[in-house]
Amino acid sequence: MYPKEIDIINEGNGLRILWNDNRVSMIPARELRNACGCVECQSMRSKGNRLSLALLRDSANRIRSVDLPSSSKLLVTWRDGHNRSFYSFSNVLETFPPN
């Protein structure tokens, strides 16, 4: 499955993804940031700092932009400048199932 539309909603506090089967995933930005798989975020989580990501300043949990760098993943840039948040479509679908 792949996205037909991707909208940043609620002033950067979430994503709305319309998939090609016409189902929709509504994704809270804070949960998406906590699911970031980059080395920096993985390191924080491996040290038991999962909540550290959630407690970062507000801009850390607000989405600035979303790009599609390939046919199988999203790249989210956060308002705090963090720009290494890649999410495969399959992972997004599994973590944030559409309705």
Short mmCIF file of N, CA and C in Angstrom, two decimals:
data_model
loop_
_atom_site.label_atom_id
_atom_site.label_comp_id
_atom_site.label_asym_id
_atom_site.label_seq_id
_atom_site.Cartn_x
_atom_site.Cartn_y
_atom_site.Cartn_z
N MET A 1 0.84 -1.17 0.00
CA MET A 1 0.00 0.00 0.00
C MET A 1 0.89 1.24 0.00
N TYR A 2 0.38 2.33 -0.56
CA TYR A 2 1.15 3.56 -0.62
C TYR A 2 0.19 4.75 -0.42
N PRO A 3 0.72 5.89 0.02
CA PRO A 3 -0.13 7.05 0.27
C PRO A 3 -0.58 7.73 -1.02
N LYS A 4 -1.87 8.10 -1.05
CA LYS A 4 -2.39 8.94 -2.12
C LYS A 4 -2.27 10.41 -1.73
N GLU A 5 -2.49 10.67 -0.44
CA GLU A 5 -2.41 12.04 0.09
C GLU A 5 -1.77 11.99 1.47
N ILE A 6 -0.97 13.00 1.77
CA ILE A 6 -0.40 13.16 3.10
C ILE A 6 -0.61 14.61 3.51
N ASP A 7 -1.28 14.82 4.64
CA ASP A 7 -1.55 16.17 5.12
C ASP A 7 -1.02 16.33 6.53
N ILE A 8 -0.34 17.44 6.76
CA ILE A 8 0.05 17.81 8.12
C ILE A 8 -1.16 18.49 8.73
N ILE A 9 -1.59 18.02 9.90
CA ILE A 9 -2.81 18.54 10.51
C ILE A 9 -2.53 19.12 11.90
N ASN A 10 -3.50 19.87 12.40
CA ASN A 10 -3.45 20.42 13.76
C ASN A 10 -2.16 21.18 14.02
N GLU A 11 -1.81 22.06 13.10
CA GLU A 11 -0.63 22.92 13.25
C GLU A 11 0.65 22.13 13.49
N GLY A 12 0.78 20.99 12.82
CA GLY A 12 1.99 20.18 12.93
C GLY A 12 1.94 19.11 14.00
N ASN A 13 0.80 18.99 14.65
CA ASN A 13 0.67 18.00 15.73
C ASN A 13 0.22 16.63 15.26
N GLY A 14 0.10 16.44 13.95
CA GLY A 14 -0.30 15.13 13.45
C GLY A 14 -0.21 15.04 11.94
N LEU A 15 -0.39 13.80 11.47
CA LEU A 15 -0.44 13.51 10.03
C LEU A 15 -1.73 12.79 9.72
N ARG A 16 -2.27 13.09 8.56
CA ARG A 16 -3.40 12.34 8.02
C ARG A 16 -2.91 11.74 6.71
N ILE A 17 -2.93 10.40 6.63
CA ILE A 17 -2.49 9.72 5.41
C ILE A 17 -3.68 9.00 4.80
N LEU A 18 -4.00 9.33 3.56
CA LEU A 18 -5.01 8.61 2.78
C LEU A 18 -4.25 7.60 1.94
N TRP A 19 -4.50 6.32 2.19
CA TRP A 19 -3.80 5.25 1.47
C TRP A 19 -4.52 4.94 0.16
N ASN A 20 -3.85 4.23 -0.72
CA ASN A 20 -4.41 3.95 -2.04
C ASN A 20 -5.64 3.05 -2.00
N ASP A 21 -5.94 2.43 -0.85
CA ASP A 21 -7.18 1.66 -0.72
C ASP A 21 -8.31 2.51 -0.11
N ASN A 22 -8.06 3.83 0.00
CA ASN A 22 -9.01 4.82 0.52
C ASN A 22 -9.24 4.73 2.02
N ARG A 23 -8.41 3.99 2.74
CA ARG A 23 -8.46 4.03 4.20
C ARG A 23 -7.53 5.14 4.68
N VAL A 24 -7.76 5.59 5.92
CA VAL A 24 -7.03 6.74 6.45
C VAL A 24 -6.33 6.38 7.75
N SER A 25 -5.08 6.80 7.87
CA SER A 25 -4.35 6.73 9.13
C SER A 25 -4.25 8.14 9.70
N MET A 26 -4.64 8.29 10.97
CA MET A 26 -4.47 9.55 11.70
C MET A 26 -3.35 9.31 12.70
N ILE A 27 -2.28 10.07 12.59
CA ILE A 27 -1.07 9.79 13.36
C ILE A 27 -0.69 10.99 14.21
N PRO A 28 -0.73 10.83 15.54
CA PRO A 28 -0.27 11.91 16.41
C PRO A 28 1.24 12.13 16.25
N ALA A 29 1.64 13.38 16.12
CA ALA A 29 3.05 13.69 15.91
C ALA A 29 3.93 13.17 17.04
N ARG A 30 3.49 13.29 18.27
CA ARG A 30 4.30 12.84 19.41
C ARG A 30 4.59 11.34 19.30
N GLU A 31 3.60 10.55 18.91
CA GLU A 31 3.81 9.10 18.77
C GLU A 31 4.74 8.80 17.59
N LEU A 32 4.60 9.58 16.52
CA LEU A 32 5.47 9.39 15.36
C LEU A 32 6.91 9.71 15.73
N ARG A 33 7.12 10.78 16.47
CA ARG A 33 8.49 11.14 16.89
C ARG A 33 9.06 10.04 17.79
N ASN A 34 8.24 9.50 18.68
CA ASN A 34 8.72 8.42 19.56
C ASN A 34 9.06 7.16 18.78
N ALA A 35 8.53 7.03 17.56
CA ALA A 35 8.82 5.85 16.73
C ALA A 35 9.99 6.10 15.77
N CYS A 36 10.64 7.26 15.88
CA CYS A 36 11.75 7.57 14.98
C CYS A 36 12.84 6.53 15.13
N GLY A 37 13.33 6.03 14.00
CA GLY A 37 14.33 4.97 14.02
C GLY A 37 15.75 5.44 13.75
N CYS A 38 15.99 6.76 13.76
CA CYS A 38 17.35 7.23 13.50
C CYS A 38 18.28 6.84 14.65
N VAL A 39 19.57 6.88 14.40
CA VAL A 39 20.56 6.47 15.39
C VAL A 39 20.45 7.31 16.66
N GLU A 40 20.29 8.60 16.51
CA GLU A 40 20.20 9.49 17.67
C GLU A 40 19.01 9.12 18.57
N CYS A 41 17.84 8.94 17.97
CA CYS A 41 16.64 8.61 18.75
C CYS A 41 16.72 7.19 19.31
N GLN A 42 17.26 6.26 18.54
CA GLN A 42 17.43 4.89 19.04
C GLN A 42 18.35 4.88 20.24
N SER A 43 19.40 5.68 20.20
CA SER A 43 20.35 5.75 21.30
C SER A 43 19.67 6.26 22.56
N MET A 44 18.84 7.30 22.42
CA MET A 44 18.11 7.83 23.58
C MET A 44 17.22 6.75 24.18
N ARG A 45 16.51 6.02 23.31
CA ARG A 45 15.60 4.99 23.81
C ARG A 45 16.36 3.83 24.44
N SER A 46 17.50 3.45 23.87
CA SER A 46 18.25 2.32 24.42
C SER A 46 18.83 2.63 25.79
N LYS A 47 18.98 3.90 26.09
CA LYS A 47 19.47 4.31 27.41
C LYS A 47 18.32 4.50 28.40
N GLY A 48 17.12 4.07 28.00
CA GLY A 48 15.97 4.19 28.88
C GLY A 48 15.35 5.57 28.89
N ASN A 49 15.62 6.34 27.85
CA ASN A 49 15.13 7.71 27.80
C ASN A 49 13.93 7.86 26.87
N ARG A 50 13.09 6.85 26.78
CA ARG A 50 11.93 6.95 25.88
C ARG A 50 11.12 8.21 26.16
N LEU A 51 10.90 8.51 27.43
CA LEU A 51 10.12 9.69 27.75
C LEU A 51 10.84 10.98 27.40
N SER A 52 12.16 10.93 27.29
CA SER A 52 12.90 12.14 26.94
C SER A 52 12.42 12.71 25.62
N LEU A 53 12.13 11.83 24.66
CA LEU A 53 11.63 12.31 23.37
C LEU A 53 10.28 12.98 23.53
N ALA A 54 9.42 12.42 24.35
CA ALA A 54 8.09 12.99 24.54
C ALA A 54 8.14 14.30 25.31
N LEU A 55 9.17 14.47 26.14
CA LEU A 55 9.25 15.66 26.97
C LEU A 55 10.09 16.78 26.37
N LEU A 56 10.63 16.54 25.18
CA LEU A 56 11.40 17.58 24.51
C LEU A 56 10.51 18.79 24.27
N ARG A 57 11.13 19.92 24.02
CA ARG A 57 10.34 21.13 23.77
C ARG A 57 9.28 20.87 22.70
N ASP A 58 8.26 21.68 22.72
CA ASP A 58 7.10 21.49 21.84
C ASP A 58 7.48 21.33 20.38
N SER A 59 8.48 22.09 19.92
CA SER A 59 8.85 22.03 18.51
C SER A 59 9.38 20.66 18.11
N ALA A 60 9.91 19.90 19.07
CA ALA A 60 10.45 18.57 18.77
C ALA A 60 9.35 17.61 18.37
N ASN A 61 8.13 17.89 18.77
CA ASN A 61 7.01 17.00 18.50
C ASN A 61 6.03 17.60 17.50
N ARG A 62 6.47 18.59 16.73
CA ARG A 62 5.62 19.19 15.71
C ARG A 62 6.29 19.03 14.36
N ILE A 63 5.48 18.66 13.39
CA ILE A 63 5.98 18.34 12.05
C ILE A 63 6.11 19.61 11.21
N ARG A 64 7.28 19.78 10.60
CA ARG A 64 7.49 20.90 9.69
C ARG A 64 7.12 20.49 8.27
N SER A 65 7.60 19.30 7.84
CA SER A 65 7.33 18.87 6.47
C SER A 65 7.42 17.35 6.36
N VAL A 66 6.83 16.84 5.29
CA VAL A 66 6.90 15.41 4.97
C VAL A 66 7.26 15.29 3.50
N ASP A 67 8.24 14.45 3.22
CA ASP A 67 8.66 14.20 1.85
C ASP A 67 8.61 12.70 1.57
N LEU A 68 8.60 12.36 0.30
CA LEU A 68 8.63 10.96 -0.13
C LEU A 68 9.93 10.73 -0.90
N PRO A 69 11.03 10.41 -0.19
CA PRO A 69 12.32 10.25 -0.86
C PRO A 69 12.43 8.99 -1.72
N SER A 70 11.51 8.07 -1.52
CA SER A 70 11.50 6.84 -2.33
C SER A 70 10.07 6.37 -2.45
N SER A 71 9.88 5.27 -3.14
CA SER A 71 8.53 4.73 -3.34
C SER A 71 8.06 3.89 -2.16
N SER A 72 8.85 3.85 -1.08
CA SER A 72 8.47 2.99 0.05
C SER A 72 8.61 3.63 1.42
N LYS A 73 8.94 4.94 1.48
CA LYS A 73 9.11 5.54 2.80
C LYS A 73 8.79 7.03 2.83
N LEU A 74 8.53 7.49 4.05
CA LEU A 74 8.31 8.90 4.34
C LEU A 74 9.56 9.46 5.00
N LEU A 75 9.81 10.73 4.80
CA LEU A 75 10.84 11.45 5.55
C LEU A 75 10.14 12.62 6.23
N VAL A 76 10.18 12.63 7.56
CA VAL A 76 9.56 13.70 8.33
C VAL A 76 10.65 14.63 8.84
N THR A 77 10.45 15.93 8.64
CA THR A 77 11.31 16.94 9.24
C THR A 77 10.51 17.61 10.34
N TRP A 78 11.12 17.71 11.50
CA TRP A 78 10.47 18.25 12.69
C TRP A 78 10.83 19.72 12.86
N ARG A 79 9.99 20.45 13.57
CA ARG A 79 10.22 21.89 13.73
C ARG A 79 11.46 22.23 14.55
N ASP A 80 12.00 21.25 15.28
CA ASP A 80 13.25 21.50 16.00
C ASP A 80 14.47 21.28 15.10
N GLY A 81 14.24 20.95 13.81
CA GLY A 81 15.32 20.76 12.86
C GLY A 81 15.72 19.31 12.65
N HIS A 82 15.22 18.40 13.48
CA HIS A 82 15.54 16.97 13.32
C HIS A 82 15.01 16.52 11.96
N ASN A 83 15.90 15.96 11.12
CA ASN A 83 15.48 15.62 9.76
C ASN A 83 15.98 14.25 9.31
N ARG A 84 16.09 13.32 10.26
CA ARG A 84 16.53 11.97 9.92
C ARG A 84 15.45 10.93 10.24
N SER A 85 14.21 11.36 10.29
CA SER A 85 13.10 10.47 10.64
C SER A 85 12.51 9.84 9.39
N PHE A 86 13.04 8.67 9.03
CA PHE A 86 12.52 7.91 7.90
C PHE A 86 11.57 6.85 8.43
N TYR A 87 10.42 6.68 7.77
CA TYR A 87 9.43 5.68 8.17
C TYR A 87 8.99 4.91 6.93
N SER A 88 9.18 3.60 6.94
CA SER A 88 8.70 2.81 5.80
C SER A 88 7.18 2.78 5.84
N PHE A 89 6.57 2.69 4.66
CA PHE A 89 5.12 2.61 4.60
C PHE A 89 4.62 1.41 5.40
N SER A 90 5.32 0.28 5.28
CA SER A 90 4.87 -0.92 5.99
C SER A 90 4.91 -0.72 7.50
N ASN A 91 5.93 -0.02 8.00
CA ASN A 91 6.02 0.24 9.43
C ASN A 91 4.92 1.20 9.89
N VAL A 92 4.66 2.22 9.09
CA VAL A 92 3.59 3.17 9.43
C VAL A 92 2.25 2.44 9.48
N LEU A 93 2.00 1.58 8.50
CA LEU A 93 0.74 0.83 8.47
C LEU A 93 0.60 -0.10 9.68
N GLU A 94 1.70 -0.71 10.08
CA GLU A 94 1.66 -1.62 11.22
C GLU A 94 1.49 -0.86 12.54
N THR A 95 2.20 0.25 12.68
CA THR A 95 2.18 1.00 13.93
C THR A 95 0.93 1.87 14.06
N PHE A 96 0.46 2.41 12.95
CA PHE A 96 -0.70 3.30 12.93
C PHE A 96 -1.71 2.79 11.91
N PRO A 97 -2.39 1.68 12.21
CA PRO A 97 -3.29 1.08 11.23
C PRO A 97 -4.41 2.04 10.80
N PRO A 98 -4.74 1.99 9.52
CA PRO A 98 -5.81 2.86 9.03
C PRO A 98 -7.19 2.37 9.47
N ASN A 99 -8.12 3.31 9.45
CA ASN A 99 -9.52 2.99 9.77
C ASN A 99 -10.29 2.70 8.50
#
